[in-house]
mmCIF file of C-alpha atoms in Angstrom:
data_model
loop_
_atom_site.group_PDB
_atom_site.id
_atom_site.type_symbol
_atom_site.label_atom_id
_atom_site.label_comp_id
_atom_site.label_asym_id
_atom_site.label_seq_id
_atom_site.Cartn_x
_atom_site.Cartn_y
_atom_site.Cartn_z
ATOM 1 C CA UNK Q 1 -22.690 -4.319 -3.011
ATOM 2 C CA UNK Q 2 -24.435 -7.572 -2.718
ATOM 3 C CA UNK Q 3 -22.048 -10.724 -2.313
ATOM 4 C CA UNK Q 4 -23.246 -11.952 -5.453
ATOM 5 C CA UNK Q 5 -22.067 -8.886 -7.495
ATOM 6 C CA UNK Q 6 -18.653 -8.981 -5.569
ATOM 7 C CA UNK Q 7 -18.261 -12.474 -6.556
ATOM 8 C CA UNK Q 8 -18.867 -11.880 -10.236
ATOM 9 C CA UNK Q 9 -16.217 -8.971 -10.347
ATOM 10 C CA UNK Q 10 -14.048 -10.969 -8.438
ATOM 11 C CA UNK Q 11 -14.153 -13.853 -11.151
ATOM 12 C CA UNK Q 12 -14.110 -11.320 -14.081
ATOM 13 C CA UNK Q 13 -10.839 -9.661 -12.556
ATOM 14 C CA UNK Q 14 -9.028 -13.022 -11.939
ATOM 15 C CA UNK Q 15 -9.831 -14.330 -15.247
ATOM 16 C CA UNK Q 16 -8.626 -11.178 -16.982
ATOM 17 C CA UNK Q 17 -5.544 -11.410 -15.262
ATOM 18 C CA UNK Q 18 -4.733 -15.020 -15.498
ATOM 19 C CA UNK Q 19 -1.068 -15.987 -15.954
ATOM 20 C CA UNK Q 20 0.702 -19.333 -16.001
ATOM 21 C CA UNK Q 21 0.360 -21.766 -13.117
ATOM 22 C CA UNK Q 22 4.043 -21.027 -11.885
ATOM 23 C CA UNK Q 23 3.605 -17.017 -11.743
ATOM 24 C CA UNK Q 24 4.269 -15.714 -8.440
ATOM 25 C CA UNK Q 25 5.207 -11.945 -9.262
ATOM 26 C CA UNK Q 26 1.591 -11.000 -10.242
ATOM 27 C CA UNK Q 27 0.964 -7.518 -11.605
ATOM 28 C CA UNK Q 28 4.904 -6.650 -11.146
ATOM 29 C CA UNK Q 29 5.171 -8.539 -14.515
ATOM 30 C CA UNK Q 30 3.833 -5.200 -15.842
ATOM 31 C CA UNK Q 31 6.708 -3.346 -14.442
ATOM 32 C CA UNK Q 32 9.243 -4.541 -16.940
ATOM 33 C CA UNK Q 33 13.073 -3.306 -17.159
ATOM 34 C CA UNK Q 34 11.975 -1.109 -20.060
ATOM 35 C CA UNK Q 35 9.342 0.638 -17.810
ATOM 36 C CA UNK Q 36 12.008 1.211 -15.023
ATOM 37 C CA UNK Q 37 14.293 2.569 -17.060
ATOM 38 C CA UNK Q 38 11.801 4.813 -18.636
ATOM 39 C CA UNK Q 39 10.542 5.877 -15.066
ATOM 40 C CA UNK Q 40 14.210 7.037 -14.231
ATOM 41 C CA UNK Q 41 13.542 9.759 -16.976
ATOM 42 C CA UNK Q 42 10.936 11.246 -14.086
ATOM 43 C CA UNK Q 43 13.876 12.453 -11.982
ATOM 44 C CA UNK Q 44 14.151 16.210 -12.876
ATOM 45 C CA UNK Q 45 14.855 18.437 -9.952
ATOM 46 C CA UNK Q 46 16.537 15.548 -7.724
ATOM 47 C CA UNK Q 47 13.938 16.281 -4.826
ATOM 48 C CA UNK Q 48 13.297 13.346 -2.482
ATOM 49 C CA UNK Q 49 10.350 12.846 -0.343
ATOM 50 C CA UNK Q 50 9.369 10.171 2.156
ATOM 51 C CA UNK Q 51 5.961 8.272 1.783
ATOM 52 C CA UNK Q 52 6.146 6.662 5.126
ATOM 53 C CA UNK Q 53 5.025 8.013 8.613
ATOM 54 C CA UNK Q 54 7.148 7.652 11.532
ATOM 55 C CA UNK Q 55 6.526 4.271 13.327
ATOM 56 C CA UNK Q 56 4.816 4.848 16.709
ATOM 57 C CA UNK Q 57 5.767 3.398 19.952
ATOM 58 C CA UNK Q 58 2.672 4.627 21.811
ATOM 59 C CA UNK Q 59 -0.703 2.746 22.109
ATOM 60 C CA UNK Q 60 -3.780 4.793 20.539
ATOM 61 C CA UNK Q 61 -7.156 4.216 19.199
ATOM 62 C CA UNK Q 62 -5.879 2.903 16.025
ATOM 63 C CA UNK Q 63 -2.718 1.483 17.347
ATOM 64 C CA UNK Q 64 -3.405 -0.666 20.361
ATOM 65 C CA UNK Q 65 -0.365 -2.797 20.039
ATOM 66 C CA UNK Q 66 2.298 -0.385 19.037
ATOM 67 C CA UNK Q 67 5.872 -1.003 17.745
ATOM 68 C CA UNK Q 68 8.053 -1.536 20.621
ATOM 69 C CA UNK Q 69 11.510 0.123 20.538
ATOM 70 C CA UNK Q 70 13.824 -0.894 23.601
ATOM 71 C CA UNK Q 71 17.501 0.426 24.280
ATOM 72 C CA UNK Q 72 19.556 -2.633 24.852
ATOM 73 C CA UNK Q 73 22.913 -0.688 24.915
ATOM 74 C CA UNK Q 74 24.983 1.064 26.179
ATOM 75 C CA UNK Q 75 24.966 -0.356 29.557
ATOM 76 C CA UNK Q 76 24.695 2.183 32.259
ATOM 77 C CA UNK Q 77 28.417 1.977 33.453
ATOM 78 C CA UNK Q 78 29.515 2.360 29.680
ATOM 79 C CA UNK Q 79 27.941 6.142 29.761
ATOM 80 C CA UNK Q 80 30.878 8.625 30.100
ATOM 81 C CA UNK Q 81 33.435 5.674 30.168
ATOM 82 C CA UNK Q 82 36.573 5.500 28.463
ATOM 83 C CA UNK Q 83 37.108 3.419 25.520
ATOM 84 C CA UNK Q 84 34.701 2.165 23.095
ATOM 85 C CA UNK Q 85 31.074 1.429 23.472
ATOM 86 C CA UNK Q 86 27.830 0.931 21.334
ATOM 87 C CA UNK Q 87 24.324 2.282 21.458
ATOM 88 C CA UNK Q 88 22.236 -0.799 20.532
ATOM 89 C CA UNK Q 89 18.119 -1.239 20.134
ATOM 90 C CA UNK Q 90 15.861 -3.788 19.208
ATOM 91 C CA UNK Q 91 12.406 -3.299 17.563
ATOM 92 C CA UNK Q 92 9.450 -5.498 17.320
ATOM 93 C CA UNK Q 93 6.147 -4.811 15.523
ATOM 94 C CA UNK Q 94 2.585 -5.837 14.038
ATOM 95 C CA UNK Q 95 3.365 -5.230 10.439
ATOM 96 C CA UNK Q 96 -0.415 -5.109 9.559
ATOM 97 C CA UNK Q 97 -1.629 -2.889 11.758
ATOM 98 C CA UNK Q 98 -3.610 0.251 11.221
ATOM 99 C CA UNK Q 99 -1.350 2.936 12.010
ATOM 100 C CA UNK Q 100 2.238 2.030 10.456
ATOM 101 C CA UNK Q 101 3.334 2.267 6.955
ATOM 102 C CA UNK Q 102 3.631 -1.067 5.246
ATOM 103 C CA UNK Q 103 3.724 -3.390 2.463
ATOM 104 C CA UNK Q 104 1.587 -6.579 1.818
ATOM 105 C CA UNK Q 105 3.065 -9.416 0.502
ATOM 106 C CA UNK Q 106 0.679 -11.606 -1.961
ATOM 107 C CA UNK Q 107 0.669 -14.229 0.670
ATOM 108 C CA UNK Q 108 -1.177 -11.903 3.137
ATOM 109 C CA UNK Q 109 -4.605 -12.523 1.605
ATOM 110 C CA UNK Q 110 -6.117 -16.128 1.979
ATOM 111 C CA UNK Q 111 -9.678 -16.279 0.189
ATOM 112 C CA UNK Q 112 -11.612 -19.586 -0.474
ATOM 113 C CA UNK Q 113 -8.662 -21.723 0.465
ATOM 114 C CA UNK Q 114 -6.240 -20.118 -1.768
ATOM 115 C CA UNK Q 115 -3.734 -17.453 -1.860
ATOM 116 C CA UNK Q 116 -3.110 -15.722 -5.598
ATOM 117 C CA UNK Q 117 -2.908 -17.658 -8.557
ATOM 118 C CA UNK Q 118 -4.242 -20.973 -7.008
ATOM 119 C CA UNK Q 119 -1.399 -21.472 -4.514
ATOM 120 C CA UNK Q 120 -2.864 -23.480 -1.678
ATOM 121 C CA UNK Q 121 -3.261 -21.432 1.644
ATOM 122 C CA UNK Q 122 -1.461 -24.487 3.518
ATOM 123 C CA UNK Q 123 1.917 -23.081 2.076
ATOM 124 C CA UNK Q 124 1.555 -20.420 4.955
ATOM 125 C CA UNK Q 125 2.469 -22.061 8.284
ATOM 126 C CA UNK Q 126 3.673 -21.187 11.696
ATOM 127 C CA UNK Q 127 7.049 -20.898 10.313
ATOM 128 C CA UNK Q 128 6.028 -18.299 7.643
ATOM 129 C CA UNK Q 129 5.109 -18.185 4.119
ATOM 130 C CA UNK Q 130 6.249 -20.821 1.611
ATOM 131 C CA UNK Q 131 5.278 -18.945 -1.285
ATOM 132 C CA UNK Q 132 4.408 -15.463 -2.508
ATOM 133 C CA UNK Q 133 6.151 -14.132 0.608
ATOM 134 C CA UNK Q 134 8.201 -11.242 0.748
ATOM 135 C CA UNK Q 135 10.892 -12.963 -1.198
ATOM 136 C CA UNK Q 136 9.218 -12.066 -4.284
ATOM 137 C CA UNK Q 137 10.121 -8.373 -3.914
ATOM 138 C CA UNK Q 138 13.641 -8.914 -2.244
ATOM 139 C CA UNK Q 139 15.091 -6.923 -5.226
ATOM 140 C CA UNK Q 140 12.927 -3.894 -4.266
ATOM 141 C CA UNK Q 141 10.364 -2.397 -6.630
ATOM 142 C CA UNK Q 142 11.434 0.897 -8.684
ATOM 143 C CA UNK Q 143 8.873 2.288 -11.265
ATOM 144 C CA UNK Q 144 6.950 5.308 -12.096
ATOM 145 C CA UNK Q 145 4.475 6.412 -9.251
ATOM 146 C CA UNK Q 146 1.623 8.534 -9.996
ATOM 147 C CA UNK Q 147 -0.462 10.199 -7.058
ATOM 148 C CA UNK Q 148 -4.149 11.033 -7.543
ATOM 149 C CA UNK Q 149 -5.231 13.501 -4.909
ATOM 150 C CA UNK Q 150 -9.028 12.902 -4.389
ATOM 151 C CA UNK Q 151 -9.553 15.312 -1.662
ATOM 152 C CA UNK Q 152 -7.804 18.125 -3.993
ATOM 153 C CA UNK Q 153 -10.279 16.795 -7.007
ATOM 154 C CA UNK Q 154 -13.273 17.356 -4.303
ATOM 155 C CA UNK Q 155 -12.248 20.385 -2.814
ATOM 156 C CA UNK Q 156 -11.872 19.247 0.699
ATOM 157 C CA UNK Q 157 -8.976 18.565 3.218
ATOM 158 C CA UNK Q 158 -9.656 14.912 3.553
ATOM 159 C CA UNK Q 159 -12.544 12.257 2.936
ATOM 160 C CA UNK Q 160 -14.518 11.297 5.909
ATOM 161 C CA UNK Q 161 -14.380 7.857 7.124
ATOM 162 C CA UNK Q 162 -16.738 5.534 5.440
ATOM 163 C CA UNK Q 163 -16.649 7.539 1.880
ATOM 164 C CA UNK Q 164 -15.560 5.659 -1.074
ATOM 165 C CA UNK Q 165 -13.181 6.506 -3.844
ATOM 166 C CA UNK Q 166 -14.737 5.269 -7.233
ATOM 167 C CA UNK Q 167 -13.133 4.429 -10.633
ATOM 168 C CA UNK Q 168 -14.839 7.839 -11.845
ATOM 169 C CA UNK Q 169 -12.843 9.605 -8.974
ATOM 170 C CA UNK Q 170 -9.678 8.104 -10.221
ATOM 171 C CA UNK Q 171 -10.263 9.264 -13.857
ATOM 172 C CA UNK Q 172 -11.542 12.582 -12.753
ATOM 173 C CA UNK Q 173 -8.386 13.225 -10.958
ATOM 174 C CA UNK Q 174 -6.257 12.269 -13.775
ATOM 175 C CA UNK Q 175 -8.054 14.646 -15.937
ATOM 176 C CA UNK Q 176 -7.603 17.450 -13.194
ATOM 177 C CA UNK Q 177 -3.972 16.774 -12.385
ATOM 178 C CA UNK Q 178 -2.996 16.289 -16.063
ATOM 179 C CA UNK Q 179 -1.643 12.845 -15.736
ATOM 180 C CA UNK Q 180 -2.703 9.343 -16.963
ATOM 181 C CA UNK Q 181 -1.951 6.117 -15.019
ATOM 182 C CA UNK Q 182 -0.300 3.468 -17.222
ATOM 183 C CA UNK Q 183 1.051 -0.271 -17.288
ATOM 184 C CA UNK Q 184 3.403 -1.024 -14.719
ATOM 185 C CA UNK Q 185 2.875 2.350 -12.521
ATOM 186 C CA UNK Q 186 2.888 2.511 -9.014
ATOM 187 C CA UNK Q 187 -0.643 4.261 -8.104
ATOM 188 C CA UNK Q 188 -0.717 6.270 -5.114
ATOM 189 C CA UNK Q 189 -4.064 7.328 -4.100
ATOM 190 C CA UNK Q 190 -4.507 10.072 -1.392
ATOM 191 C CA UNK Q 191 -7.850 9.935 0.790
ATOM 192 C CA UNK Q 192 -6.270 12.361 3.390
ATOM 193 C CA UNK Q 193 -6.453 9.886 6.300
ATOM 194 C CA UNK Q 194 -3.148 11.150 7.575
ATOM 195 C CA UNK Q 195 -3.906 14.718 7.514
ATOM 196 C CA UNK Q 196 -7.295 14.207 9.329
ATOM 197 C CA UNK Q 197 -5.291 12.270 11.933
ATOM 198 C CA UNK Q 198 -2.990 14.949 12.360
ATOM 199 C CA UNK Q 199 -5.640 17.517 12.725
ATOM 200 C CA UNK Q 200 -8.566 15.773 14.718
ATOM 201 C CA UNK Q 201 -6.436 13.117 16.356
ATOM 202 C CA UNK Q 202 -6.451 9.195 16.019
ATOM 203 C CA UNK Q 203 -9.613 7.249 16.144
ATOM 204 C CA UNK Q 204 -10.350 3.318 15.692
ATOM 205 C CA UNK Q 205 -9.611 3.206 11.962
ATOM 206 C CA UNK Q 206 -10.606 -0.485 11.825
ATOM 207 C CA UNK Q 207 -14.239 0.532 12.445
ATOM 208 C CA UNK Q 208 -14.579 3.559 10.399
ATOM 209 C CA UNK Q 209 -12.075 4.840 7.431
ATOM 210 C CA UNK Q 210 -12.568 5.885 4.047
ATOM 211 C CA UNK Q 211 -10.763 3.944 1.069
ATOM 212 C CA UNK Q 212 -11.202 2.437 -2.359
ATOM 213 C CA UNK Q 213 -14.746 1.316 -3.798
ATOM 214 C CA UNK Q 214 -14.454 -2.602 -4.764
ATOM 215 C CA UNK Q 215 -15.604 -1.530 -8.270
ATOM 216 C CA UNK Q 216 -12.559 0.846 -8.590
ATOM 217 C CA UNK Q 217 -10.185 -2.208 -9.273
ATOM 218 C CA UNK Q 218 -11.545 -2.230 -12.521
ATOM 219 C CA UNK Q 219 -9.226 0.922 -13.120
ATOM 220 C CA UNK Q 220 -6.295 -1.002 -11.826
ATOM 221 C CA UNK Q 221 -6.865 -4.053 -14.278
ATOM 222 C CA UNK Q 222 -7.630 -1.715 -17.072
ATOM 223 C CA UNK Q 223 -4.144 0.110 -16.517
ATOM 224 C CA UNK Q 224 -2.343 -2.762 -15.648
ATOM 225 C CA UNK Q 225 -1.205 -0.968 -12.515
ATOM 226 C CA UNK Q 226 1.801 -3.036 -10.937
ATOM 227 C CA UNK Q 227 1.257 -1.641 -7.160
ATOM 228 C CA UNK Q 228 -1.485 0.200 -5.047
ATOM 229 C CA UNK Q 229 -0.646 2.520 -2.258
ATOM 230 C CA UNK Q 230 -2.853 4.569 0.045
ATOM 231 C CA UNK Q 231 -2.717 6.642 3.007
ATOM 232 C CA UNK Q 232 -5.365 4.677 4.567
ATOM 233 C CA UNK Q 233 -5.784 0.873 4.363
ATOM 234 C CA UNK Q 234 -7.005 1.058 0.831
ATOM 235 C CA UNK Q 235 -10.365 -0.541 2.116
ATOM 236 C CA UNK Q 236 -13.330 1.066 3.236
ATOM 237 C CA UNK Q 237 -14.805 0.515 6.856
ATOM 238 C CA UNK Q 238 -17.555 -0.270 7.301
ATOM 239 C CA UNK Q 239 -16.896 -2.505 4.104
ATOM 240 C CA UNK Q 240 -19.259 -1.859 1.043
ATOM 241 C CA UNK Q 241 -19.585 -5.879 0.885
ATOM 242 C CA UNK Q 242 -21.191 -7.001 3.998
ATOM 243 C CA UNK Q 243 -19.940 -10.408 3.990
ATOM 244 C CA UNK Q 244 -16.437 -9.606 2.976
ATOM 245 C CA UNK Q 245 -14.585 -7.218 5.395
ATOM 246 C CA UNK Q 246 -11.643 -6.278 2.884
ATOM 247 C CA UNK Q 247 -13.030 -6.526 -0.514
ATOM 248 C CA UNK Q 248 -10.170 -4.316 -2.365
ATOM 249 C CA UNK Q 249 -7.390 -6.734 -0.668
ATOM 250 C CA UNK Q 250 -9.255 -9.684 -1.981
ATOM 251 C CA UNK Q 251 -9.786 -8.008 -5.486
ATOM 252 C CA UNK Q 252 -6.372 -6.441 -5.923
ATOM 253 C CA UNK Q 253 -4.032 -9.110 -4.100
ATOM 254 C CA UNK Q 254 -5.755 -12.520 -4.719
ATOM 255 C CA UNK Q 255 -7.547 -11.615 -8.045
ATOM 256 C CA UNK Q 256 -5.187 -9.383 -9.774
ATOM 257 C CA UNK Q 257 -1.811 -10.050 -8.043
ATOM 258 C CA UNK Q 258 -1.312 -6.467 -6.925
ATOM 259 C CA UNK Q 259 0.987 -5.826 -3.913
ATOM 260 C CA UNK Q 260 -0.345 -3.183 -1.557
ATOM 261 C CA UNK Q 261 1.041 -0.711 0.462
ATOM 262 C CA UNK Q 262 -1.268 0.457 3.382
ATOM 263 C CA UNK Q 263 -1.020 3.573 5.655
ATOM 264 C CA UNK Q 264 1.225 5.619 3.835
ATOM 265 C CA UNK Q 265 1.613 9.393 4.197
ATOM 266 C CA UNK Q 266 1.273 11.882 1.218
ATOM 267 C CA UNK Q 267 1.278 15.166 3.215
ATOM 268 C CA UNK Q 268 4.572 16.136 2.044
ATOM 269 C CA UNK Q 269 4.513 14.638 -1.597
ATOM 270 C CA UNK Q 270 1.032 16.389 -2.535
ATOM 271 C CA UNK Q 271 2.380 19.907 -2.052
ATOM 272 C CA UNK Q 272 5.531 19.172 -3.662
ATOM 273 C CA UNK Q 273 3.872 17.635 -6.748
ATOM 274 C CA UNK Q 274 1.768 20.932 -6.592
ATOM 275 C CA UNK Q 275 4.564 22.919 -6.640
ATOM 276 C CA UNK Q 276 6.540 21.092 -9.227
ATOM 277 C CA UNK Q 277 3.079 21.185 -11.591
ATOM 278 C CA UNK Q 278 3.612 17.287 -12.131
ATOM 279 C CA UNK Q 279 2.085 14.165 -10.150
ATOM 280 C CA UNK Q 280 4.494 11.624 -11.488
ATOM 281 C CA UNK Q 281 7.896 10.695 -10.348
ATOM 282 C CA UNK Q 282 10.417 8.045 -9.625
ATOM 283 C CA UNK Q 283 9.361 5.697 -6.736
ATOM 284 C CA UNK Q 284 11.596 3.352 -5.116
ATOM 285 C CA UNK Q 285 10.328 0.938 -2.580
ATOM 286 C CA UNK Q 286 12.775 -1.202 -0.642
ATOM 287 C CA UNK Q 287 11.227 -3.676 1.859
ATOM 288 C CA UNK Q 288 13.084 -5.619 4.420
ATOM 289 C CA UNK Q 289 14.577 -8.782 3.285
ATOM 290 C CA UNK Q 290 12.518 -11.068 5.456
ATOM 291 C CA UNK Q 291 12.177 -14.151 3.056
ATOM 292 C CA UNK Q 292 9.240 -16.000 4.781
ATOM 293 C CA UNK Q 293 7.169 -12.784 5.757
ATOM 294 C CA UNK Q 294 3.866 -11.642 4.816
ATOM 295 C CA UNK Q 295 4.741 -7.982 4.703
ATOM 296 C CA UNK Q 296 7.292 -5.594 5.882
ATOM 297 C CA UNK Q 297 7.385 -1.991 7.293
ATOM 298 C CA UNK Q 298 8.126 0.192 4.307
ATOM 299 C CA UNK Q 299 9.487 3.777 3.630
ATOM 300 C CA UNK Q 300 8.961 4.408 -0.142
ATOM 301 C CA UNK Q 301 10.804 7.382 -1.495
ATOM 302 C CA UNK Q 302 9.609 9.585 -4.422
ATOM 303 C CA UNK Q 303 12.212 10.931 -6.555
ATOM 304 C CA UNK Q 304 10.956 14.231 -8.408
#
């Protein structure tokens, strides 16, 4: 995709999604209370499934700076001692890495000196984000989740690094699975990244991974998707646009105002949906309350 074609697509999506100058919710505006209430009707069996992978604390090819989990208590003398003592621990992590499941706030993407909806990039400082931060989703995201399984569509266990998911793939998966993505939905796209990683081992996903083609963002705009989640980064590497390393992030977040969830895992959800014979469910996303943060580790829950 040429830089000119990307710019045209960006402007088309941005102009089509334009909202009032003070809007900070972006595509979450599609997720109305009425649609949240309707999503509750998706619960039929009460079966819950986590869409996150375990946070990793050991370095690997795709995770050179893993999360740190350190025990701060009990003290050695407390173990086995009489009386009350506590086990204590401390966590530290790189939220936007290539291994752990996380949600991107709209302030995560700076493009042409701006954030989503023309907010100046200067609102992000060393002290955190002054606008469009994680505080936008402090009340959580609850709605109808829809899983589109692209490897299932193509008859393969996973897509290979460098492959792209197109808008045609998304519509074909809908038809094959008997589901349709609609306004306010949380669209989850399985490419099989987690399954491949589990079977073949980790690799440098920053250099090679499958994801969505930039033109697939037209699908999100037309269907008025509220949130996009993938079991990879959502962006392909190498990028389809030589001059832009993360075109899907720019188009989804900066142009459309769609929050992204990266590196989820659907290896339990997909077979659960297959058994249930349906690919939609209630989805509950509860990021941490970090008011000035650009993202958060996240453990979305599908409720079938």
